[in-house]
XYZ file of C-alpha atoms in Angstrom:
529
model
C 35.565 5.160 -24.571
C 34.677 8.631 -25.802
C 31.587 8.642 -23.555
C 33.677 7.667 -20.512
C 36.219 10.410 -21.230
C 33.464 12.991 -21.753
C 31.792 12.024 -18.458
C 35.091 12.210 -16.589
C 35.918 15.607 -18.084
C 32.520 17.150 -17.403
C 32.228 15.895 -13.830
C 35.806 15.534 -12.584
C 38.307 17.509 -14.642
C 36.614 20.701 -15.802
C 35.709 23.269 -13.102
C 32.335 24.073 -14.637
C 29.099 24.408 -12.671
C 26.663 21.523 -12.877
C 23.796 23.770 -13.811
C 23.410 27.532 -14.091
C 24.914 29.569 -11.296
C 22.430 31.816 -9.552
C 19.498 29.658 -10.654
C 20.211 25.976 -9.964
C 23.334 23.841 -9.709
C 24.145 20.378 -8.410
C 26.943 20.045 -5.863
C 30.050 17.925 -6.379
C 31.038 15.221 -3.891
C 34.637 15.876 -2.730
C 37.488 13.462 -3.450
C 38.333 10.941 -0.747
C 39.869 7.523 -0.212
C 36.332 6.117 0.011
C 35.764 7.213 -3.592
C 38.519 4.873 -4.777
C 37.103 2.119 -2.556
C 33.666 2.614 -4.127
C 35.154 2.376 -7.622
C 36.987 -0.847 -6.791
C 34.023 -2.436 -5.022
C 31.678 -1.238 -7.743
C 33.736 -2.864 -10.493
C 33.797 -6.126 -8.519
C 30.004 -5.956 -8.115
C 29.686 -5.211 -11.827
C 31.725 -8.316 -12.648
C 29.071 -10.350 -10.831
C 26.284 -8.429 -12.536
C 27.678 -8.780 -16.042
C 28.205 -12.505 -15.433
C 24.508 -12.853 -14.614
C 23.622 -10.789 -17.684
C 25.861 -12.901 -19.936
C 24.494 -16.168 -18.526
C 20.925 -14.987 -19.069
C 21.733 -14.029 -22.639
C 23.329 -17.438 -23.220
C 20.243 -19.231 -21.909
C 17.714 -17.098 -23.766
C 19.499 -17.497 -27.095
C 18.047 -20.995 -26.998
C 14.370 -21.930 -26.618
C 13.375 -21.694 -22.971
C 10.234 -21.936 -20.858
C 8.430 -18.997 -19.295
C 9.345 -20.300 -15.859
C 13.036 -20.205 -16.698
C 12.699 -16.683 -18.087
C 10.946 -15.598 -14.905
C 13.754 -17.033 -12.774
C 16.340 -15.254 -14.903
C 14.535 -11.922 -14.517
C 14.361 -12.412 -10.744
C 18.097 -13.149 -10.756
C 18.708 -9.987 -12.805
C 16.834 -7.900 -10.244
C 18.852 -9.483 -7.421
C 22.116 -8.843 -9.258
C 21.043 -5.240 -9.831
C 20.310 -4.958 -6.112
C 23.818 -6.244 -5.345
C 25.301 -3.614 -7.662
C 23.279 -0.883 -5.957
C 24.017 -2.047 -2.423
C 27.760 -2.327 -2.940
C 27.944 1.235 -4.288
C 25.686 2.778 -1.635
C 27.369 0.862 1.201
C 30.906 1.907 0.261
C 30.274 5.582 -0.476
C 30.940 8.163 2.280
C 28.134 8.112 4.855
C 26.331 11.285 3.839
C 26.365 10.327 0.155
C 25.509 6.611 0.287
C 22.960 4.732 2.356
C 23.606 7.162 5.192
C 21.596 9.807 3.368
C 18.408 7.736 3.409
C 17.007 8.881 6.805
C 17.893 12.520 6.170
C 16.234 12.589 2.742
C 13.051 10.860 3.900
C 12.703 12.459 7.347
C 13.359 16.163 6.896
C 10.851 18.403 5.029
C 13.508 19.984 2.779
C 14.145 16.975 0.506
C 10.573 15.635 0.664
C 8.413 16.040 3.798
C 6.036 13.136 3.252
C 7.150 11.146 6.302
C 6.471 13.924 8.815
C 3.145 14.660 7.153
C 2.254 10.959 7.326
C 3.278 10.648 10.976
C 1.836 13.889 12.308
C -1.045 14.867 9.999
C -2.330 11.592 8.550
C -3.131 9.769 11.773
C -6.416 8.715 10.185
C -5.940 8.062 6.464
C -9.636 8.420 5.697
C -9.882 11.851 7.306
C -6.571 12.888 5.775
C -7.794 12.117 2.266
C -11.134 13.790 2.911
C -9.471 17.020 4.058
C -6.600 17.044 1.567
C -8.242 19.504 -0.811
C -8.939 21.832 2.119
C -5.305 21.537 3.189
C -4.078 22.570 -0.254
C -6.473 25.507 -0.267
C -5.271 26.642 3.164
C -1.648 26.553 2.098
C -2.187 29.929 0.404
C -4.412 31.491 3.071
C -4.070 30.415 6.694
C -0.965 28.240 6.692
C 1.031 30.349 4.224
C 3.425 27.502 3.533
C 5.479 26.948 0.387
C 2.751 25.179 -1.560
C 4.762 25.351 -4.778
C 7.285 22.844 -3.401
C 6.917 19.131 -2.614
C 3.649 18.583 -0.762
C 1.597 21.249 -2.483
C 2.392 19.926 -5.952
C 1.717 16.231 -5.242
C -1.453 14.210 -4.721
C -1.845 12.509 -1.320
C -0.763 9.035 -2.436
C 2.837 9.270 -1.237
C 1.853 10.425 2.241
C -0.953 7.865 2.510
C 1.398 5.060 1.443
C 3.981 6.005 4.048
C 1.231 6.155 6.665
C 0.137 2.619 5.791
C 3.751 1.431 6.050
C 4.176 3.252 9.364
C 1.023 1.589 10.670
C 2.402 -1.818 9.680
C 5.679 -1.080 11.490
C 3.817 -0.038 14.639
C 1.344 -2.901 14.715
C 3.509 -5.809 13.543
C 6.509 -6.840 15.600
C 7.618 -9.087 12.714
C 7.619 -6.285 10.118
C 9.433 -3.924 12.459
C 12.024 -6.515 13.489
C 12.794 -7.609 9.935
C 13.283 -4.026 8.751
C 15.474 -3.065 11.718
C 17.501 -6.280 11.307
C 18.161 -5.551 7.614
C 19.049 -1.909 8.245
C 22.740 -1.209 7.513
C 24.898 0.178 10.316
C 25.490 3.347 8.296
C 21.738 3.998 8.278
C 21.489 3.399 12.039
C 24.220 5.963 12.575
C 22.271 8.586 10.622
C 19.081 7.717 12.532
C 20.903 8.247 15.840
C 21.879 11.727 14.689
C 18.299 12.517 13.680
C 17.089 11.127 17.012
C 19.470 13.446 18.903
C 18.302 16.445 16.887
C 14.657 15.509 17.404
C 15.147 15.085 21.160
C 16.715 18.541 21.340
C 13.529 19.908 19.788
C 11.252 17.988 22.139
C 10.308 15.316 19.568
C 10.815 11.570 19.530
C 11.828 9.204 16.761
C 10.537 5.739 17.645
C 11.785 2.360 16.443
C 8.675 2.094 14.276
C 9.563 5.439 12.682
C 13.079 4.203 12.005
C 11.790 0.969 10.482
C 9.356 2.938 8.308
C 12.106 5.174 6.949
C 14.253 2.192 5.996
C 11.272 0.251 4.659
C 10.260 3.149 2.409
C 13.795 3.289 0.976
C 13.754 -0.469 0.326
C 10.424 -0.196 -1.501
C 11.774 2.606 -3.690
C 14.881 0.606 -4.586
C 12.983 -2.600 -5.311
C 10.353 -0.789 -7.366
C 12.950 0.878 -9.558
C 14.857 -2.364 -10.133
C 11.610 -4.095 -11.102
C 11.514 -1.643 -13.996
C 13.892 -4.063 -15.759
C 11.116 -6.681 -15.693
C 8.543 -4.222 -17.067
C 10.984 -3.105 -19.768
C 11.551 -6.739 -20.749
C 7.789 -7.345 -20.865
C 7.217 -4.331 -23.101
C 10.014 -5.286 -25.510
C 8.750 -8.860 -25.775
C 5.894 -7.506 -27.879
C 8.197 -7.361 -30.889
C 11.558 -8.824 -29.948
C 13.020 -12.193 -29.052
C 13.603 -12.974 -25.347
C 17.381 -12.519 -25.509
C 17.036 -9.113 -27.223
C 14.557 -7.885 -24.611
C 16.909 -9.248 -21.948
C 19.848 -7.292 -23.322
C 18.016 -3.980 -23.073
C 16.512 -4.807 -19.666
C 19.985 -5.623 -18.322
C 21.032 -2.004 -18.896
C 18.285 -0.661 -16.622
C 20.011 -0.979 -13.191
C 23.053 0.873 -14.574
C 21.276 4.211 -15.083
C 23.280 6.814 -13.090
C 20.416 9.187 -12.252
C 18.530 6.585 -10.236
C 21.464 6.011 -7.879
C 22.159 9.733 -7.591
C 18.619 10.527 -6.460
C 17.867 7.443 -4.382
C 15.671 7.292 -2.219
C 13.479 10.026 -3.746
C 9.990 9.016 -4.825
C 10.878 9.997 -8.411
C 12.417 6.529 -8.796
C 8.963 4.955 -8.515
C 7.538 6.611 -11.600
C 9.587 5.024 -14.435
C 8.538 1.533 -13.328
C 4.880 2.533 -12.993
C 5.042 4.156 -16.433
C 6.573 1.031 -17.971
C 4.006 -1.211 -16.265
C 1.145 0.916 -17.588
C 2.521 0.976 -21.156
C 3.288 -2.744 -21.114
C -0.201 -3.680 -19.928
C -1.829 -1.343 -22.455
C 0.060 -2.467 -25.558
C -0.025 -6.138 -24.619
C -3.754 -5.637 -24.123
C -4.086 -4.170 -27.620
C -2.129 -7.074 -29.055
C -4.137 -9.744 -27.219
C -7.430 -7.844 -27.002
C -7.388 -8.575 -23.277
C -9.905 -6.816 -21.032
C -7.867 -7.810 -17.969
C -4.795 -5.999 -19.311
C -6.825 -2.901 -20.201
C -8.130 -2.837 -16.633
C -4.606 -3.331 -15.296
C -3.278 -0.449 -17.398
C -6.023 1.833 -16.082
C -5.413 0.764 -12.476
C -1.651 1.373 -12.748
C -2.352 4.789 -14.282
C -4.586 5.566 -11.294
C -1.873 4.519 -8.830
C 0.635 6.731 -10.621
C -1.699 9.724 -10.702
C -2.339 9.341 -6.973
C 1.403 9.541 -6.367
C 2.488 12.254 -8.791
C 1.350 14.243 -11.797
C 4.608 13.159 -13.461
C 2.580 10.214 -14.764
C 0.281 12.537 -16.748
C 2.850 13.180 -19.527
C 3.429 9.427 -19.729
C -0.280 8.825 -20.288
C -0.143 11.430 -23.049
C 2.926 9.668 -24.457
C 1.071 6.329 -24.523
C -1.912 7.985 -26.241
C 0.328 9.593 -28.873
C 2.103 6.284 -29.517
C -1.253 4.520 -29.900
C -2.448 7.106 -32.414
C 0.876 6.977 -34.258
C 0.433 3.220 -34.729
C -3.054 3.787 -36.168
C -4.341 0.394 -34.925
C -7.725 1.063 -36.516
C -6.189 1.111 -40.003
C -6.406 -2.272 -41.745
C -3.204 -3.696 -43.173
C -2.796 -3.099 -46.873
C -3.146 -6.271 -48.955
C -1.201 -6.442 -52.184
C -3.540 -8.697 -54.124
C -5.510 -8.551 -57.326
C -8.393 -10.295 -55.614
C -10.942 -7.520 -55.073
C -12.934 -9.643 -52.630
C -9.996 -9.932 -50.231
C -9.365 -6.211 -50.463
C -13.029 -5.476 -49.772
C -12.942 -7.817 -46.781
C -9.928 -5.944 -45.439
C -11.747 -2.658 -45.795
C -14.836 -4.010 -44.123
C -12.816 -4.944 -41.039
C -11.749 -1.367 -40.321
C -14.851 -0.365 -38.319
C -14.484 -3.529 -36.242
C -10.861 -2.655 -35.402
C -11.891 0.907 -34.564
C -14.605 -0.398 -32.258
C -11.944 -2.563 -30.618
C -9.842 0.529 -29.915
C -12.827 2.318 -28.375
C -13.492 -0.791 -26.305
C -9.897 -0.790 -25.081
C -10.128 2.876 -24.091
C -13.409 2.185 -22.321
C -12.036 -0.716 -20.286
C -8.899 1.266 -19.484
C -11.116 4.096 -18.226
C -12.992 1.587 -16.065
C -9.711 0.417 -14.529
C -8.858 4.044 -13.783
C -12.252 5.279 -12.596
C -13.355 2.372 -10.391
C -10.593 2.859 -7.770
C -10.953 6.623 -8.168
C -14.676 6.488 -7.397
C -14.147 3.902 -4.648
C -11.700 6.158 -2.807
C -14.054 9.096 -3.295
C -16.977 7.114 -1.859
C -14.870 5.918 1.092
C -13.068 9.135 2.013
C -14.631 11.965 0.006
C -11.361 12.671 -1.832
C -12.038 14.754 -4.946
C -9.024 13.715 -7.006
C -9.785 16.086 -9.888
C -9.912 19.076 -7.532
C -6.650 17.968 -5.909
C -4.933 17.636 -9.285
C -6.177 21.101 -10.202
C -4.623 22.515 -7.033
C -1.391 20.625 -7.719
C -1.148 22.182 -11.179
C -1.994 25.588 -9.747
C 0.751 25.303 -7.136
C 3.271 23.945 -9.601
C 2.666 26.893 -11.922
C 3.663 29.239 -9.094
C 7.151 27.743 -8.766
C 8.760 30.061 -11.295
C 7.160 33.063 -9.618
C 9.489 32.434 -6.674
C 12.612 31.253 -8.482
C 14.397 32.941 -11.367
C 14.917 30.772 -14.426
C 16.286 31.713 -17.861
C 14.408 29.775 -20.524
C 17.064 29.983 -23.236
C 19.891 28.794 -21.008
C 17.919 25.819 -19.697
C 16.819 25.010 -23.231
C 20.466 24.261 -23.996
C 21.372 22.648 -20.680
C 18.424 20.312 -20.037
C 19.251 17.815 -22.846
C 22.834 17.588 -21.569
C 21.622 16.987 -18.031
C 19.174 14.340 -19.220
C 21.921 12.620 -21.234
C 24.217 12.519 -18.199
C 21.388 11.124 -16.071
C 20.592 8.400 -18.591
C 24.287 7.766 -19.233
C 26.290 9.001 -22.207
C 26.846 5.491 -23.643
C 23.084 4.869 -23.820
C 22.510 8.359 -25.185
C 25.070 7.870 -27.948
C 23.516 4.547 -28.971
C 20.039 6.062 -28.979
C 21.116 8.968 -31.163
C 22.841 6.695 -33.665
C 20.527 3.705 -33.816
C 17.304 5.363 -32.715
C 17.279 7.933 -35.476
C 18.328 5.313 -38.019
C 15.538 3.009 -36.864
C 12.876 5.734 -37.085
C 13.965 6.841 -40.553
C 13.982 3.303 -41.963
C 10.520 2.174 -40.835
C 8.639 4.902 -42.644
C 6.476 7.802 -41.482
C 3.710 5.648 -39.943
C 5.342 2.691 -38.188
C 3.231 -0.126 -36.780
C 6.045 -0.964 -34.384
C 5.125 -0.368 -30.747
C 8.680 0.416 -29.671
C 9.294 2.842 -32.525
C 5.915 4.489 -31.922
C 6.781 4.956 -28.247
C 10.154 6.414 -29.237
C 8.485 8.886 -31.603
C 5.888 9.739 -28.953
C 8.689 10.325 -26.433
C 10.379 12.727 -28.855
C 7.126 14.668 -29.312
C 5.936 14.758 -25.677
C 9.288 15.205 -24.000
C 10.352 17.650 -26.683
C 7.189 19.676 -26.144
C 7.772 19.885 -22.388
C 11.393 20.814 -22.990
C 10.517 23.633 -25.408
C 7.693 24.836 -23.133
C 10.161 25.255 -20.274
C 8.185 23.105 -17.838
C 11.405 21.921 -16.216
C 14.039 24.615 -15.905
C 16.306 23.112 -13.287
C 16.466 19.656 -11.686
C 15.699 18.030 -15.036
C 18.005 15.155 -14.082
C 15.609 14.170 -11.293
C 12.271 15.339 -12.645
C 12.795 13.654 -16.021
C 13.621 10.206 -14.588
C 10.152 9.135 -15.706
C 11.305 9.645 -19.316
C 14.392 7.403 -19.006
C 12.853 4.184 -20.407
C 11.453 5.434 -23.709
C 14.622 6.284 -25.656
C 16.077 2.925 -24.555
C 13.427 1.005 -26.502
C 15.148 1.540 -29.844
C 18.286 -0.157 -28.525
C 16.538 -3.486 -29.115
C 16.944 -3.190 -32.882
C 20.632 -2.421 -32.495
C 21.176 -5.399 -30.160
C 19.392 -7.974 -32.328
C 21.955 -10.644 -33.318
C 23.276 -10.579 -36.867
C 25.636 -13.356 -37.932
C 28.226 -12.635 -40.587
C 28.729 -15.112 -43.424
C 32.459 -15.551 -42.795
C 32.868 -15.707 -39.025
C 29.286 -16.314 -37.913
C 30.067 -14.320 -34.782
C 27.336 -12.323 -33.129
C 29.039 -8.926 -32.945
C 25.960 -7.415 -31.333
C 26.756 -9.390 -28.166
C 30.223 -7.852 -28.100
C 28.674 -4.434 -28.614
C 26.149 -5.106 -25.853
C 28.773 -6.226 -23.328
C 30.890 -3.198 -24.219
C 27.848 -0.980 -23.691
C 27.249 -2.525 -20.257
C 30.867 -1.911 -19.237
C 30.901 1.674 -20.504
C 27.569 2.367 -18.821
C 28.796 0.918 -15.507
C 31.953 3.049 -15.566
C 29.989 6.201 -16.403
C 27.543 5.316 -13.647
C 30.370 5.053 -11.102
C 31.911 8.320 -12.320
C 28.547 10.080 -11.933
C 27.343 8.576 -8.655
C 30.612 9.225 -6.815
C 30.765 12.826 -8.031
C 27.252 14.315 -8.244
C 25.490 15.184 -5.000
C 21.761 15.101 -5.652
C 20.840 16.562 -2.246
C 23.433 19.316 -1.639
C 24.947 17.512 1.349
C 28.374 18.689 0.208
C 27.291 22.297 0.766
C 25.788 21.493 4.173
C 28.983 19.716 5.251
C 31.094 22.646 4.098
C 32.914 20.724 1.399
């Protein structure tokens, strides 16, 4: 309850800026009748969602097959999609699904669609010349290279171009996307089409289908993060415990606020990479090492936001010290010697894992280079160079953002989750000792170190709510310990289920309070609100 009241006060009652005035602030969505409609519809959708979550928990408390677990996870993703769609469909046009075409089409919010349509006609040539394009941003073109396109690898643009090609060449793909497009999205497209026609441009049906298809892929990818989170937690926790944490994932406010930005792709990719890597270490699976490397490559082709995650995974791996043999409390000197003799073998296994992971990363990297001539390392260097120039053009006060960024991150994650993490996360870390073997605790510690280092270094001074979405999953991992059932001797009631359901409700309410109030794209300012 305290978290709900705090969210309502900060966003609705207190007239305080959502940021630092003169440097960066988020706009507030104005009050309207549609806001109340969204709250009512959202709570009805949540009642369906929490029913699915409760049913899944009930099933997984008992032994169940992998097939049944897979069906339950698919149902969870569908229920999360219902929750999302109800909220985005009932919000005012410019703030719900109606914002999708504007965010993806115009260069201000992103710019990848226009670059894909106009500059990446041939993907092979586009990739080959991408380094030259970044170099010319500072010389001939004199564009704002320190913003979206100049600070990102070409993967986002190339992906949209592939989707656009599919929409143009396949009548089935185009028809299905246009059929599934909500009326509110069509209305926004008509406005863009009128504006484009006034400027002598044309927005085709294939373009419209591509814009909607890209938004659908972003939404689906983010929701699939619940599956990856479940997979990662299954390393050390029972199915119903992993389910309980995964069920919280679709209720994260920041994802809905910034939909359909590409930033929503990165948490799922990060979770998939970490899950494959640590499951690979547990099973000594070459296939999973290769998968982890391939997912890391995909992420790095889309955004350098994945780079801190790779560092986080490396820190967590080192924190676990997998090369260190388990200590054996035995008087038998032969057993102890055998344990010591296995250490080099374990260390060689870690080197082998790193090697296979590197293969999974480098093979697609080299393949793309051989096919198109794309020098990914040079492109990443230019991206870092351009990103470093951002604060040369925008004033930021390090000390003020040092205080504000954690608050913004907490609001993005949701205050109920944040409160649980602070209480149970710190308790969990302090009780397992200084060198935990636990994967989830190691990832939590690594998140504290990596994210804390970026925070203190001032790498994100402004827009932390959006740019730090990739860090949302890691503090949630320690919730698993808090949500593990514990029966009391007298009542034999699982109070952790009550706590979990209460957490879901509080998180849903805070999500509604945030999504219907925070404007992640400054449409309120453009509309003169």
